[in-house]
PDB file of C-alpha atoms in Angstrom:
ATOM      1  CA  MET S   1     -29.716  23.133 -21.278  1.00 85.00           C
ATOM      2  CA  ALA S   2     -26.271  21.377 -21.350  1.00 89.00           C
ATOM      3  CA  ARG S   3     -26.435  17.496 -21.500  1.00 96.00           C
ATOM      4  CA  ILE S   4     -24.012  15.910 -19.004  1.00 97.00           C
ATOM      5  CA  ALA S   5     -22.544  12.345 -19.139  1.00 96.00           C
ATOM      6  CA  ILE S   6     -20.782  10.933 -16.079  1.00 97.00           C
ATOM      7  CA  LEU S   7     -18.703   7.761 -16.449  1.00 96.00           C
ATOM      8  CA  PRO S   8     -17.649   6.428 -13.005  1.00 95.00           C
ATOM      9  CA  THR S   9     -15.319   4.072 -14.774  1.00 93.00           C
ATOM     10  CA  SER S  10     -13.019   4.441 -17.920  1.00 92.00           C
ATOM     11  CA  LYS S  11     -13.828   0.984 -19.041  1.00 91.00           C
ATOM     12  CA  PRO S  12     -16.363   2.096 -21.665  1.00 91.00           C
ATOM     13  CA  LEU S  13     -13.482   4.295 -23.324  1.00 91.00           C
ATOM     14  CA  ARG S  14     -11.290   1.290 -23.806  1.00 89.00           C
ATOM     15  CA  ILE S  15     -11.415  -1.724 -26.051  1.00 87.00           C
ATOM     16  CA  ALA S  16      -9.371  -4.852 -26.051  1.00 83.00           C
ATOM     17  CA  VAL S  17      -7.227  -5.172 -29.234  1.00 84.00           C
ATOM     18  CA  GLU S  18      -4.813  -7.881 -30.197  1.00 82.00           C
ATOM     19  CA  LYS S  19      -1.532  -6.702 -31.502  1.00 81.00           C
ATOM     20  CA  ARG S  20       1.331  -9.236 -32.460  1.00 84.00           C
ATOM     21  CA  GLY S  21      -0.479 -11.988 -30.453  1.00 84.00           C
ATOM     22  CA  LYS S  22      -0.809  -9.878 -27.421  1.00 85.00           C
ATOM     23  CA  ARG S  23      -3.980  -8.359 -25.955  1.00 84.00           C
ATOM     24  CA  LYS S  24      -3.640  -4.705 -25.290  1.00 81.00           C
ATOM     25  CA  GLN S  25      -6.038  -1.816 -24.357  1.00 81.00           C
ATOM     26  CA  ALA S  26      -6.655   0.843 -26.840  1.00 85.00           C
ATOM     27  CA  LEU S  27      -8.998   3.845 -26.797  1.00 90.00           C
ATOM     28  CA  ASN S  28     -12.455   3.191 -28.371  1.00 91.00           C
ATOM     29  CA  GLY S  29     -12.849   6.024 -30.747  1.00 90.00           C
ATOM     30  CA  LYS S  30     -16.289   5.075 -31.744  1.00 91.00           C
ATOM     31  CA  VAL S  31     -17.542   5.528 -28.133  1.00 92.00           C
ATOM     32  CA  ILE S  32     -15.593   8.621 -27.518  1.00 93.00           C
ATOM     33  CA  GLY S  33     -17.040  10.199 -30.735  1.00 93.00           C
ATOM     34  CA  GLU S  34     -20.543   9.235 -29.765  1.00 93.00           C
ATOM     35  CA  LEU S  35     -20.169  10.548 -26.299  1.00 95.00           C
ATOM     36  CA  ALA S  36     -18.918  13.928 -27.936  1.00 95.00           C
ATOM     37  CA  ALA S  37     -21.834  14.001 -30.338  1.00 94.00           C
ATOM     38  CA  ARG S  38     -24.592  13.281 -27.738  1.00 95.00           C
ATOM     39  CA  PHE S  39     -23.295  15.239 -24.826  1.00 96.00           C
ATOM     40  CA  ASP S  40     -22.088  18.757 -24.115  1.00 97.00           C
ATOM     41  CA  ILE S  41     -19.911  17.837 -21.073  1.00 97.00           C
ATOM     42  CA  ILE S  42     -18.475  14.421 -20.412  1.00 97.00           C
ATOM     43  CA  ILE S  43     -17.119  13.772 -17.011  1.00 97.00           C
ATOM     44  CA  CYS S  44     -15.007  10.681 -16.376  1.00 97.00           C
ATOM     45  CA  GLY S  45     -13.320   9.703 -13.132  1.00 96.00           C
ATOM     46  CA  SER S  46     -11.775   6.423 -11.854  1.00 94.00           C
ATOM     47  CA  THR S  47      -8.728   5.099 -10.271  1.00 92.00           C
ATOM     48  CA  ALA S  48      -7.173   4.527 -13.626  1.00 92.00           C
ATOM     49  CA  SER S  49      -3.691   5.992 -13.834  1.00 93.00           C
ATOM     50  CA  ASP S  50      -3.089   9.688 -14.516  1.00 94.00           C
ATOM     51  CA  GLU S  51      -0.889   8.612 -17.446  1.00 94.00           C
ATOM     52  CA  PHE S  52      -3.952   6.932 -18.920  1.00 93.00           C
ATOM     53  CA  TYR S  53      -5.994  10.099 -18.600  1.00 94.00           C
ATOM     54  CA  GLU S  54      -3.198  12.212 -20.001  1.00 94.00           C
ATOM     55  CA  PHE S  55      -2.961   9.756 -22.958  1.00 93.00           C
ATOM     56  CA  LEU S  56      -6.784  10.039 -23.464  1.00 93.00           C
ATOM     57  CA  TYR S  57      -6.840  13.837 -23.170  1.00 94.00           C
ATOM     58  CA  ASN S  58      -3.943  14.082 -25.806  1.00 94.00           C
ATOM     59  CA  SER S  59      -5.596  11.606 -28.103  1.00 92.00           C
ATOM     60  CA  LEU S  60      -8.924  13.580 -28.349  1.00 93.00           C
ATOM     61  CA  PRO S  61      -9.551  15.561 -31.310  1.00 91.00           C
ATOM     62  CA  LEU S  62      -9.038  19.204 -30.560  1.00 93.00           C
ATOM     63  CA  HIS S  63     -12.627  20.148 -31.075  1.00 93.00           C
ATOM     64  CA  GLN S  64     -13.776  17.524 -28.505  1.00 94.00           C
ATOM     65  CA  ARG S  65     -11.268  18.316 -25.637  1.00 95.00           C
ATOM     66  CA  ALA S  66     -13.203  21.071 -24.097  1.00 95.00           C
ATOM     67  CA  LYS S  67     -16.115  18.696 -23.652  1.00 96.00           C
ATOM     68  CA  PHE S  68     -14.111  16.204 -21.489  1.00 97.00           C
ATOM     69  CA  ARG S  69     -13.370  16.579 -17.762  1.00 97.00           C
ATOM     70  CA  LEU S  70     -11.083  13.947 -16.597  1.00 97.00           C
ATOM     71  CA  TYR S  71     -10.268  12.776 -13.093  1.00 97.00           C
ATOM     72  CA  GLY S  72      -7.536  10.195 -12.573  1.00 95.00           C
ATOM     73  CA  ARG S  73      -6.135   8.232  -9.671  1.00 95.00           C
ATOM     74  CA  SER S  74      -4.273  11.181  -8.043  1.00 95.00           C
ATOM     75  CA  PHE S  75      -7.456  13.250  -7.801  1.00 96.00           C
ATOM     76  CA  PHE S  76      -9.050  10.434  -5.653  1.00 94.00           C
ATOM     77  CA  THR S  77      -6.054   9.559  -3.552  1.00 91.00           C
ATOM     78  CA  ASN S  78      -5.644  13.238  -2.673  1.00 91.00           C
ATOM     79  CA  GLN S  79      -9.162  13.347  -1.134  1.00 86.00           C
ATOM     80  CA  PRO S  80      -9.388  13.606   2.597  1.00 81.00           C
ATOM     81  CA  VAL S  81     -10.569  10.294   3.915  1.00 70.00           C
ATOM     82  CA  ASP S  82     -11.820   9.212   7.409  1.00 66.00           C
ATOM     83  CA  GLU S  83      -8.765   7.836   9.107  1.00 63.00           C
ATOM     84  CA  ALA S  84     -10.779   5.148  10.833  1.00 61.00           C
ATOM     85  CA  LYS S  85     -11.960   3.745   7.584  1.00 58.00           C
ATOM     86  CA  GLY S  86      -9.178   4.905   5.308  1.00 54.00           C
ATOM     87  CA  ASP S  87     -10.485   2.728   2.322  1.00 58.00           C
ATOM     88  CA  VAL S  88     -10.527   3.281  -1.408  1.00 58.00           C
ATOM     89  CA  THR S  89     -14.238   3.263  -1.726  1.00 65.00           C
ATOM     90  CA  ASP S  90     -14.472   6.156   0.896  1.00 83.00           C
ATOM     91  CA  ALA S  91     -11.869   8.156  -1.214  1.00 88.00           C
ATOM     92  CA  ARG S  92     -13.943   7.544  -4.480  1.00 92.00           C
ATOM     93  CA  THR S  93     -17.111   8.614  -2.680  1.00 94.00           C
ATOM     94  CA  ILE S  94     -15.544  11.807  -1.441  1.00 93.00           C
ATOM     95  CA  GLY S  95     -13.942  12.425  -4.692  1.00 95.00           C
ATOM     96  CA  TRP S  96     -17.048  12.041  -6.701  1.00 97.00           C
ATOM     97  CA  MET S  97     -19.043  14.421  -4.387  1.00 96.00           C
ATOM     98  CA  GLU S  98     -16.354  16.977  -5.037  1.00 96.00           C
ATOM     99  CA  ILE S  99     -16.490  16.420  -8.803  1.00 97.00           C
ATOM    100  CA  LEU S 100     -20.311  16.956  -8.661  1.00 98.00           C
ATOM    101  CA  ARG S 101     -19.990  20.056  -6.622  1.00 97.00           C
ATOM    102  CA  GLU S 102     -17.129  21.422  -8.923  1.00 97.00           C
ATOM    103  CA  ASN S 103     -19.236  20.883 -11.979  1.00 97.00           C
ATOM    104  CA  ARG S 104     -22.336  22.356 -10.257  1.00 97.00           C
ATOM    105  CA  ILE S 105     -24.419  19.164 -10.491  1.00 97.00           C
ATOM    106  CA  SER S 106     -27.273  18.857  -7.906  1.00 96.00           C
ATOM    107  CA  PHE S 107     -27.160  15.748  -5.728  1.00 97.00           C
ATOM    108  CA  GLU S 108     -28.266  14.547  -2.338  1.00 95.00           C
ATOM    109  CA  THR S 109     -25.766  13.167   0.247  1.00 94.00           C
ATOM    110  CA  ILE S 110     -28.512  11.468   2.021  1.00 92.00           C
ATOM    111  CA  ARG S 111     -31.659   9.996   0.693  1.00 91.00           C
ATOM    112  CA  LYS S 112     -34.745   7.913   1.742  1.00 87.00           C
ATOM    113  CA  ALA S 113     -34.710   4.550   0.287  1.00 82.00           C
ATOM    114  CA  MET S 114     -36.550   1.358   0.597  1.00 80.00           C
ATOM    115  CA  GLY S 115     -34.768  -1.446   2.345  1.00 76.00           C
ATOM    116  CA  ASP S 116     -34.849  -5.159   1.414  1.00 80.00           C
ATOM    117  CA  ASP S 117     -37.415  -5.579   4.153  1.00 82.00           C
ATOM    118  CA  LEU S 118     -39.556  -3.016   2.551  1.00 80.00           C
ATOM    119  CA  LEU S 119     -39.138  -0.540   5.351  1.00 83.00           C
ATOM    120  CA  PRO S 120     -37.869   3.010   4.666  1.00 85.00           C
ATOM    121  CA  ARG S 121     -34.294   3.784   5.707  1.00 87.00           C
ATOM    122  CA  MET S 122     -31.827   6.512   5.176  1.00 90.00           C
ATOM    123  CA  GLU S 123     -28.865   5.888   2.637  1.00 92.00           C
ATOM    124  CA  GLN S 124     -25.581   7.793   2.530  1.00 92.00           C
ATOM    125  CA  PHE S 125     -24.191   9.023  -1.066  1.00 94.00           C
ATOM    126  CA  SER S 126     -21.936   6.160  -2.536  1.00 94.00           C
ATOM    127  CA  TRP S 127     -20.103   6.570  -5.733  1.00 95.00           C
ATOM    128  CA  GLU S 128     -21.476   3.085  -6.711  1.00 93.00           C
ATOM    129  CA  LYS S 129     -25.104   4.353  -6.414  1.00 94.00           C
ATOM    130  CA  MET S 130     -24.250   7.837  -7.605  1.00 95.00           C
ATOM    131  CA  ALA S 131     -27.180   7.971 -10.201  1.00 95.00           C
ATOM    132  CA  ASP S 132     -29.679   7.479  -7.405  1.00 95.00           C
ATOM    133  CA  PHE S 133     -28.542  10.584  -5.602  1.00 97.00           C
ATOM    134  CA  ILE S 134     -28.145  12.914  -8.625  1.00 97.00           C
ATOM    135  CA  ILE S 135     -31.239  15.249  -8.918  1.00 95.00           C
ATOM    136  CA  ASP S 136     -30.049  17.115 -11.948  1.00 96.00           C
ATOM    137  CA  ASP S 137     -32.058  16.576 -15.118  1.00 96.00           C
ATOM    138  CA  ARG S 138     -29.127  17.433 -17.284  1.00 97.00           C
ATOM    139  CA  VAL S 139     -27.177  14.262 -16.087  1.00 97.00           C
ATOM    140  CA  THR S 140     -26.962  10.693 -17.410  1.00 95.00           C
ATOM    141  CA  VAL S 141     -24.750   8.343 -15.502  1.00 96.00           C
ATOM    142  CA  LEU S 142     -23.214   5.763 -17.877  1.00 94.00           C
ATOM    143  CA  ARG S 143     -21.569   2.686 -16.678  1.00 86.00           C
ATOM    144  CA  ASP S 144     -20.970   0.526 -19.808  1.00 80.00           C
ATOM    145  CA  ILE S 145     -20.611   0.706 -23.548  1.00 75.00           C
ATOM    146  CA  HIS S 146     -24.130  -0.484 -24.228  1.00 75.00           C
ATOM    147  CA  GLU S 147     -25.520   2.512 -22.586  1.00 72.00           C
ATOM    148  CA  ILE S 148     -23.514   4.837 -24.931  1.00 73.00           C
ATOM    149  CA  ILE S 149     -23.886   2.885 -28.322  1.00 69.00           C
ATOM    150  CA  HIS S 150     -27.211   1.406 -29.199  1.00 61.00           C
TER     151      HIS S 150
END
């Protein structure tokens, strides 16, 4: 059974470094290596620039590239959104549902949840709460570096 990691943000893959007195972002090779060692497929998608994802892909060692599936800003901005809402959150939710379908990951679009008032209610899929909707045992949703490196 393939082990799949989902990163709904590219932040764990980056590290802040100081170069000539300026703070810059660089790829965190330790995290990328750890992900490649622990998972068979690593899916990362966010509204980070397509150039960042191209740089990331080109920086990966050749033997790791096949494990990474990267989705940048243009993927999310090209999703059909409800004209009435038209917000970025909606595009990311729609985009993540498409990514899950494309990668054959089982998930629910609506689920029963307990409200703050302890009454059951129906909840729509949202990319921010994606882990609650995924019903695929192969998948681990990772949001920060501490979930990757112990």
